[in-house]
PDB file of C-alpha atoms in Angstrom:
ATOM      1  CA  MET H  30      20.052 132.882 152.754  1.00 62.00           C
ATOM      2  CA  ALA H  31      22.262 131.161 155.283  1.00 63.00           C
ATOM      3  CA  GLU H  32      21.328 128.362 157.651  1.00 70.00           C
ATOM      4  CA  GLY H  33      22.974 127.205 160.852  1.00 84.00           C
ATOM      5  CA  ILE H  34      26.640 127.398 161.791  1.00 91.00           C
ATOM      6  CA  LYS H  35      29.268 125.414 159.926  1.00 93.00           C
ATOM      7  CA  THR H  36      32.244 126.226 162.154  1.00 94.00           C
ATOM      8  CA  ALA H  37      33.968 129.028 164.024  1.00 96.00           C
ATOM      9  CA  TYR H  38      37.569 130.129 164.478  1.00 96.00           C
ATOM     10  CA  VAL H  39      39.255 132.143 167.219  1.00 97.00           C
ATOM     11  CA  LYS H  40      42.637 133.826 167.030  1.00 96.00           C
ATOM     12  CA  THR H  41      44.590 133.854 170.286  1.00 96.00           C
ATOM     13  CA  PRO H  42      46.953 136.678 171.368  1.00 96.00           C
ATOM     14  CA  ASP H  43      49.997 134.626 170.320  1.00 94.00           C
ATOM     15  CA  GLY H  44      48.675 134.343 166.748  1.00 94.00           C
ATOM     16  CA  LYS H  45      47.341 130.792 166.834  1.00 95.00           C
ATOM     17  CA  VAL H  46      44.070 130.222 164.974  1.00 96.00           C
ATOM     18  CA  ILE H  47      41.925 127.552 166.617  1.00 95.00           C
ATOM     19  CA  GLU H  48      38.941 125.898 164.960  1.00 95.00           C
ATOM     20  CA  LEU H  49      36.152 125.152 167.431  1.00 94.00           C
ATOM     21  CA  ASP H  50      35.631 121.727 165.914  1.00 92.00           C
ATOM     22  CA  HIS H  51      34.452 118.382 167.338  1.00 90.00           C
ATOM     23  CA  SER H  52      37.268 118.417 169.885  1.00 90.00           C
ATOM     24  CA  TYR H  53      35.396 121.374 171.438  1.00 90.00           C
ATOM     25  CA  LEU H  54      31.995 119.854 170.566  1.00 89.00           C
ATOM     26  CA  GLY H  55      31.373 122.707 168.157  1.00 90.00           C
ATOM     27  CA  VAL H  56      29.379 125.942 168.353  1.00 91.00           C
ATOM     28  CA  THR H  57      25.651 126.185 169.033  1.00 91.00           C
ATOM     29  CA  LYS H  58      24.961 129.896 168.586  1.00 92.00           C
ATOM     30  CA  ALA H  59      26.500 133.140 167.340  1.00 93.00           C
ATOM     31  CA  ASP H  60      24.654 136.378 168.112  1.00 94.00           C
ATOM     32  CA  PHE H  61      25.927 139.453 166.262  1.00 95.00           C
ATOM     33  CA  LYS H  62      24.693 142.865 167.376  1.00 94.00           C
ATOM     34  CA  GLY H  63      25.517 146.445 166.439  1.00 92.00           C
ATOM     35  CA  MET H  64      26.838 145.521 162.998  1.00 91.00           C
ATOM     36  CA  SER H  65      25.632 148.901 161.735  1.00 90.00           C
ATOM     37  CA  GLY H  66      25.058 152.065 163.710  1.00 89.00           C
ATOM     38  CA  ASN H  67      21.577 153.058 164.791  1.00 91.00           C
ATOM     39  CA  LEU H  68      19.849 155.544 162.522  1.00 91.00           C
ATOM     40  CA  SER H  69      18.995 158.962 163.966  1.00 94.00           C
ATOM     41  CA  ASN H  70      16.972 161.781 162.471  1.00 95.00           C
ATOM     42  CA  ILE H  71      17.498 165.528 162.413  1.00 95.00           C
ATOM     43  CA  VAL H  72      14.053 167.027 162.829  1.00 95.00           C
ATOM     44  CA  ALA H  73      13.392 170.718 162.144  1.00 95.00           C
ATOM     45  CA  SER H  74      10.446 172.732 160.895  1.00 94.00           C
ATOM     46  CA  ASN H  75       8.243 169.754 161.797  1.00 92.00           C
ATOM     47  CA  GLU H  76       9.985 167.598 159.162  1.00 94.00           C
ATOM     48  CA  ILE H  77      12.723 164.969 159.081  1.00 95.00           C
ATOM     49  CA  GLN H  78      15.461 166.924 157.367  1.00 94.00           C
ATOM     50  CA  TYR H  79      18.221 164.309 157.417  1.00 95.00           C
ATOM     51  CA  THR H  80      18.981 160.780 158.649  1.00 94.00           C
ATOM     52  CA  TYR H  81      22.444 159.750 159.775  1.00 92.00           C
ATOM     53  CA  ALA H  82      24.024 156.619 161.201  1.00 91.00           C
ATOM     54  CA  GLU H  83      25.619 156.575 164.615  1.00 91.00           C
ATOM     55  CA  PRO H  84      28.938 154.709 164.963  1.00 90.00           C
ATOM     56  CA  ALA H  85      28.689 150.936 164.668  1.00 91.00           C
ATOM     57  CA  LYS H  86      29.508 148.889 167.761  1.00 94.00           C
ATOM     58  CA  PRO H  87      29.733 145.265 166.583  1.00 95.00           C
ATOM     59  CA  THR H  88      29.640 142.569 169.237  1.00 96.00           C
ATOM     60  CA  LEU H  89      29.422 138.802 168.974  1.00 96.00           C
ATOM     61  CA  THR H  90      28.250 136.451 171.688  1.00 95.00           C
ATOM     62  CA  LEU H  91      29.552 133.006 170.758  1.00 94.00           C
ATOM     63  CA  THR H  92      28.197 129.914 172.494  1.00 92.00           C
ATOM     64  CA  ALA H  93      30.577 126.969 172.340  1.00 90.00           C
ATOM     65  CA  VAL H  94      29.704 123.630 173.876  1.00 89.00           C
ATOM     66  CA  ARG H  95      33.098 123.061 175.473  1.00 87.00           C
ATOM     67  CA  ALA H  96      35.618 125.852 174.907  1.00 90.00           C
ATOM     68  CA  GLY H  97      37.324 125.013 178.188  1.00 89.00           C
ATOM     69  CA  SER H  98      39.084 127.122 180.792  1.00 91.00           C
ATOM     70  CA  LYS H  99      42.489 127.181 179.083  1.00 92.00           C
ATOM     71  CA  LEU H 100      41.253 128.609 175.770  1.00 94.00           C
ATOM     72  CA  ILE H 101      38.880 131.033 177.482  1.00 94.00           C
ATOM     73  CA  ALA H 102      41.729 132.291 179.658  1.00 94.00           C
ATOM     74  CA  ALA H 103      43.891 132.892 176.587  1.00 95.00           C
ATOM     75  CA  LEU H 104      41.111 134.831 174.835  1.00 96.00           C
ATOM     76  CA  THR H 105      40.063 136.922 177.833  1.00 96.00           C
ATOM     77  CA  GLY H 106      43.443 137.624 179.448  1.00 95.00           C
ATOM     78  CA  LYS H 107      42.836 135.594 182.591  1.00 95.00           C
ATOM     79  CA  LYS H 108      45.802 134.385 184.613  1.00 93.00           C
ATOM     80  CA  LYS H 109      46.398 131.464 186.957  1.00 92.00           C
ATOM     81  CA  ALA H 110      45.300 131.978 190.546  1.00 92.00           C
ATOM     82  CA  GLY H 111      48.497 131.247 192.443  1.00 90.00           C
ATOM     83  CA  ASN H 112      49.578 127.620 192.057  1.00 92.00           C
ATOM     84  CA  SER H 113      46.057 126.346 191.464  1.00 92.00           C
ATOM     85  CA  ASN H 114      44.308 125.305 188.268  1.00 89.00           C
ATOM     86  CA  LEU H 115      41.848 128.182 188.645  1.00 93.00           C
ATOM     87  CA  TYR H 116      41.910 131.518 186.814  1.00 93.00           C
ATOM     88  CA  VAL H 117      41.303 135.140 187.783  1.00 94.00           C
ATOM     89  CA  ASP H 118      40.896 138.254 185.650  1.00 92.00           C
ATOM     90  CA  GLY H 119      44.146 139.676 184.309  1.00 92.00           C
ATOM     91  CA  ASP H 120      45.221 143.303 184.151  1.00 92.00           C
ATOM     92  CA  THR H 121      44.458 143.817 180.437  1.00 93.00           C
ATOM     93  CA  LEU H 122      42.235 142.400 177.709  1.00 94.00           C
ATOM     94  CA  PRO H 123      44.384 141.054 174.855  1.00 96.00           C
ATOM     95  CA  LEU H 124      43.681 141.613 171.171  1.00 97.00           C
ATOM     96  CA  VAL H 125      42.151 138.488 169.658  1.00 97.00           C
ATOM     97  CA  GLY H 126      40.086 137.613 166.592  1.00 97.00           C
ATOM     98  CA  VAL H 127      36.973 135.603 165.788  1.00 97.00           C
ATOM     99  CA  ALA H 128      35.275 134.300 162.649  1.00 97.00           C
ATOM    100  CA  VAL H 129      32.045 132.385 162.013  1.00 97.00           C
ATOM    101  CA  VAL H 130      31.214 130.363 158.891  1.00 96.00           C
ATOM    102  CA  VAL H 131      27.651 129.525 157.860  1.00 95.00           C
ATOM    103  CA  PRO H 132      26.469 127.565 154.805  1.00 93.00           C
ATOM    104  CA  ASN H 133      24.290 129.240 152.184  1.00 90.00           C
ATOM    105  CA  ILE H 134      21.110 127.383 151.266  1.00 83.00           C
ATOM    106  CA  GLY H 135      20.801 126.201 147.667  1.00 77.00           C
ATOM    107  CA  ARG H 136      24.161 127.607 146.607  1.00 80.00           C
ATOM    108  CA  ASP H 137      27.676 126.230 146.498  1.00 84.00           C
ATOM    109  CA  SER H 138      29.004 128.879 148.860  1.00 93.00           C
ATOM    110  CA  ASP H 139      29.443 129.824 152.501  1.00 94.00           C
ATOM    111  CA  HIS H 140      29.038 133.142 154.300  1.00 95.00           C
ATOM    112  CA  LEU H 141      31.913 134.372 156.450  1.00 96.00           C
ATOM    113  CA  TYR H 142      31.707 136.857 159.323  1.00 96.00           C
ATOM    114  CA  VAL H 143      35.003 138.042 160.790  1.00 96.00           C
ATOM    115  CA  MET H 144      36.185 140.431 163.480  1.00 97.00           C
ATOM    116  CA  PRO H 145      39.953 140.454 162.873  1.00 96.00           C
ATOM    117  CA  LYS H 146      40.640 142.474 166.027  1.00 96.00           C
ATOM    118  CA  CYS H 147      38.498 142.370 169.145  1.00 97.00           C
ATOM    119  CA  ARG H 148      38.523 141.998 172.918  1.00 97.00           C
ATOM    120  CA  ALA H 149      36.763 139.114 174.637  1.00 96.00           C
ATOM    121  CA  SER H 150      35.136 138.459 177.990  1.00 95.00           C
ATOM    122  CA  VAL H 151      32.927 135.958 179.771  1.00 92.00           C
ATOM    123  CA  GLN H 152      30.199 138.058 181.331  1.00 86.00           C
ATOM    124  CA  SER H 153      27.819 135.493 182.775  1.00 81.00           C
ATOM    125  CA  VAL H 154      27.365 131.790 183.426  1.00 82.00           C
ATOM    126  CA  SER H 155      23.936 130.253 183.950  1.00 78.00           C
ATOM    127  CA  LEU H 156      23.926 127.118 186.089  1.00 79.00           C
ATOM    128  CA  SER H 157      21.053 124.829 187.005  1.00 82.00           C
ATOM    129  CA  THR H 158      20.784 121.334 188.400  1.00 85.00           C
ATOM    130  CA  ASN H 159      19.852 118.133 186.592  1.00 87.00           C
ATOM    131  CA  THR H 160      16.316 116.829 186.985  1.00 87.00           C
ATOM    132  CA  ASP H 161      15.130 113.235 187.103  1.00 88.00           C
ATOM    133  CA  SER H 162      14.180 113.496 183.421  1.00 88.00           C
ATOM    134  CA  LYS H 163      16.812 115.741 181.884  1.00 87.00           C
ATOM    135  CA  ARG H 164      20.517 116.516 182.116  1.00 85.00           C
ATOM    136  CA  THR H 165      21.424 120.210 182.158  1.00 79.00           C
ATOM    137  CA  MET H 166      24.313 121.158 179.872  1.00 79.00           C
ATOM    138  CA  VAL H 167      26.498 124.140 180.780  1.00 78.00           C
ATOM    139  CA  TYR H 168      27.827 125.839 177.649  1.00 86.00           C
ATOM    140  CA  ASP H 169      30.657 128.370 177.382  1.00 89.00           C
ATOM    141  CA  GLN H 170      29.498 131.814 176.256  1.00 92.00           C
ATOM    142  CA  ILE H 171      32.146 134.309 175.144  1.00 95.00           C
ATOM    143  CA  THR H 172      31.423 137.907 174.130  1.00 96.00           C
ATOM    144  CA  PHE H 173      33.677 139.666 171.596  1.00 97.00           C
ATOM    145  CA  ASN H 174      33.735 143.451 171.082  1.00 97.00           C
ATOM    146  CA  ALA H 175      35.165 144.534 167.717  1.00 97.00           C
ATOM    147  CA  ASN H 176      38.118 146.955 167.541  1.00 97.00           C
ATOM    148  CA  TYR H 177      39.136 148.910 164.431  1.00 96.00           C
ATOM    149  CA  ASP H 178      41.379 146.960 162.084  1.00 94.00           C
ATOM    150  CA  ASP H 179      43.581 148.769 159.535  1.00 93.00           C
ATOM    151  CA  GLU H 180      43.752 145.683 157.301  1.00 89.00           C
ATOM    152  CA  ILE H 181      40.021 145.733 156.530  1.00 91.00           C
ATOM    153  CA  GLY H 182      39.486 149.431 157.165  1.00 93.00           C
ATOM    154  CA  GLY H 183      36.714 148.835 159.657  1.00 94.00           C
ATOM    155  CA  LEU H 184      35.471 146.891 162.655  1.00 96.00           C
ATOM    156  CA  MET H 185      34.206 143.727 160.977  1.00 96.00           C
ATOM    157  CA  ALA H 186      33.630 142.241 157.536  1.00 95.00           C
ATOM    158  CA  ASP H 187      31.330 139.634 156.032  1.00 95.00           C
ATOM    159  CA  GLY H 188      30.411 138.210 152.651  1.00 94.00           C
ATOM    160  CA  ASP H 189      29.832 135.124 150.517  1.00 95.00           C
ATOM    161  CA  ILE H 190      32.857 132.932 149.858  1.00 95.00           C
ATOM    162  CA  GLU H 191      33.527 129.668 148.043  1.00 94.00           C
ATOM    163  CA  THR H 192      32.535 126.610 150.023  1.00 93.00           C
ATOM    164  CA  GLY H 193      35.377 125.492 152.271  1.00 91.00           C
ATOM    165  CA  SER H 194      37.557 128.539 151.559  1.00 94.00           C
ATOM    166  CA  ALA H 195      37.189 130.282 154.940  1.00 95.00           C
ATOM    167  CA  ALA H 196      40.733 129.453 156.065  1.00 93.00           C
ATOM    168  CA  THR H 197      42.155 130.916 152.843  1.00 94.00           C
ATOM    169  CA  GLU H 198      40.067 134.072 153.229  1.00 94.00           C
ATOM    170  CA  LEU H 199      41.305 134.523 156.796  1.00 94.00           C
ATOM    171  CA  GLN H 200      44.924 134.142 155.710  1.00 92.00           C
ATOM    172  CA  ALA H 201      44.377 137.238 153.545  1.00 89.00           C
ATOM    173  CA  PHE H 202      44.074 139.109 156.869  1.00 87.00           C
ATOM    174  CA  GLY H 203      47.368 137.659 158.069  1.00 91.00           C
ATOM    175  CA  TRP H 204      45.852 134.802 160.044  1.00 94.00           C
ATOM    176  CA  SER H 205      47.802 131.550 160.225  1.00 94.00           C
ATOM    177  CA  ALA H 206      46.405 128.212 159.067  1.00 94.00           C
ATOM    178  CA  PRO H 207      43.774 126.964 161.549  1.00 94.00           C
ATOM    179  CA  GLN H 208      44.726 124.283 164.045  1.00 93.00           C
ATOM    180  CA  GLN H 209      42.273 121.425 164.486  1.00 90.00           C
ATOM    181  CA  ASP H 210      41.650 118.836 167.203  1.00 91.00           C
ATOM    182  CA  THR H 211      43.201 120.992 169.926  1.00 86.00           C
ATOM    183  CA  GLY H 212      40.278 120.652 172.357  1.00 86.00           C
ATOM    184  CA  ASP H 213      40.177 118.166 175.211  1.00 78.00           C
ATOM    185  CA  PHE H 214      36.907 116.360 174.450  1.00 77.00           C
ATOM    186  CA  LYS H 215      37.367 112.659 173.816  1.00 69.00           C
ATOM    187  CA  ASP H 216      34.622 110.367 172.526  1.00 67.00           C
ATOM    188  CA  ASP H 217      33.586 107.685 175.001  1.00 64.00           C
ATOM    189  CA  THR H 218      33.852 104.417 173.084  1.00 50.00           C
ATOM    190  CA  SER H 219      33.750 102.165 176.150  1.00 42.00           C
ATOM    191  CA  GLY H 220      30.170 101.070 175.564  1.00 42.00           C
ATOM    192  CA  SER H 221      26.792 101.793 174.058  1.00 38.00           C
ATOM    193  CA  SER H 222      25.497 103.585 177.151  1.00 38.00           C
ATOM    194  CA  THR H 223      27.456 106.753 176.463  1.00 40.00           C
ATOM    195  CA  LYS H 224      26.265 109.646 178.589  1.00 45.00           C
ATOM    196  CA  PRO H 225      26.258 113.319 177.564  1.00 45.00           C
ATOM    197  CA  VAL H 226      29.276 115.240 178.764  1.00 44.00           C
ATOM    198  CA  ALA H 227      28.744 118.719 180.188  1.00 45.00           C
ATOM    199  CA  SER H 228      31.248 121.452 179.442  1.00 43.00           C
ATOM    200  CA  SER H 229      33.514 122.916 182.078  1.00 45.00           C
ATOM    201  CA  THR H 230      31.967 125.507 184.346  1.00 44.00           C
ATOM    202  CA  HIS H 231      35.134 127.562 184.741  1.00 47.00           C
TER     203      HIS H 231
END
C-alpha cells in the first residue's frame, strides 16, 4: 500500500527532465484515470456470454503548487503573446512525459507511475478571493493524456521499485538525469513573519 506523493518528474519536449521539488513547492495531488479499459459484456440468450475490456485511456491530472507559466508553456505548447510575458495556445501539443513516485508503507520501496509519452494541457483554473480569516492558494493543475510508447509497449507503466531509484528506472526509458532546483520559488528568510506565497495564476 502506498501513501502520499514523494515527488514527480516531467519531461519537456527538448528532453529535459525536471523534478517538481521544493523550488516548485512540490506536488499536492495526482489523479490517474482510465488506467484500464472499462469492462463490457456480450449478452445473448439472457446470459452474459463474454466480458471484454475496452481500450484504456490513461489520463493524469497533476496538481503542483507552483509549476509556473514558463514550465507550463513548455509542457502544453503555448507560445509568447507578441512581445509580452503572457502566453497563448500554440498550434500543436508537444510530446512530453510525466512520472509520479509514492512511498510504500512498511516496506523499503517506492511505487512508480510513468507515462513516457503524453500530451498536456491546462483545462481550468479556479480562482477565489482571500477572506479575513484565510488566504486562498491558487495551484497549477496540468492534465496529461497518455500516448502509445514503443519502448514500454503500451500507454503507461507502474510498479514497485527500490527506494530512491526512480531516476534510474526512468533512464531505462531513455530519460535524462533529472534536474533539480530549477523552479523560481525562493524561501523568504527576511523575518519570522513569513507569509504564504500563492502560485502564479497564468
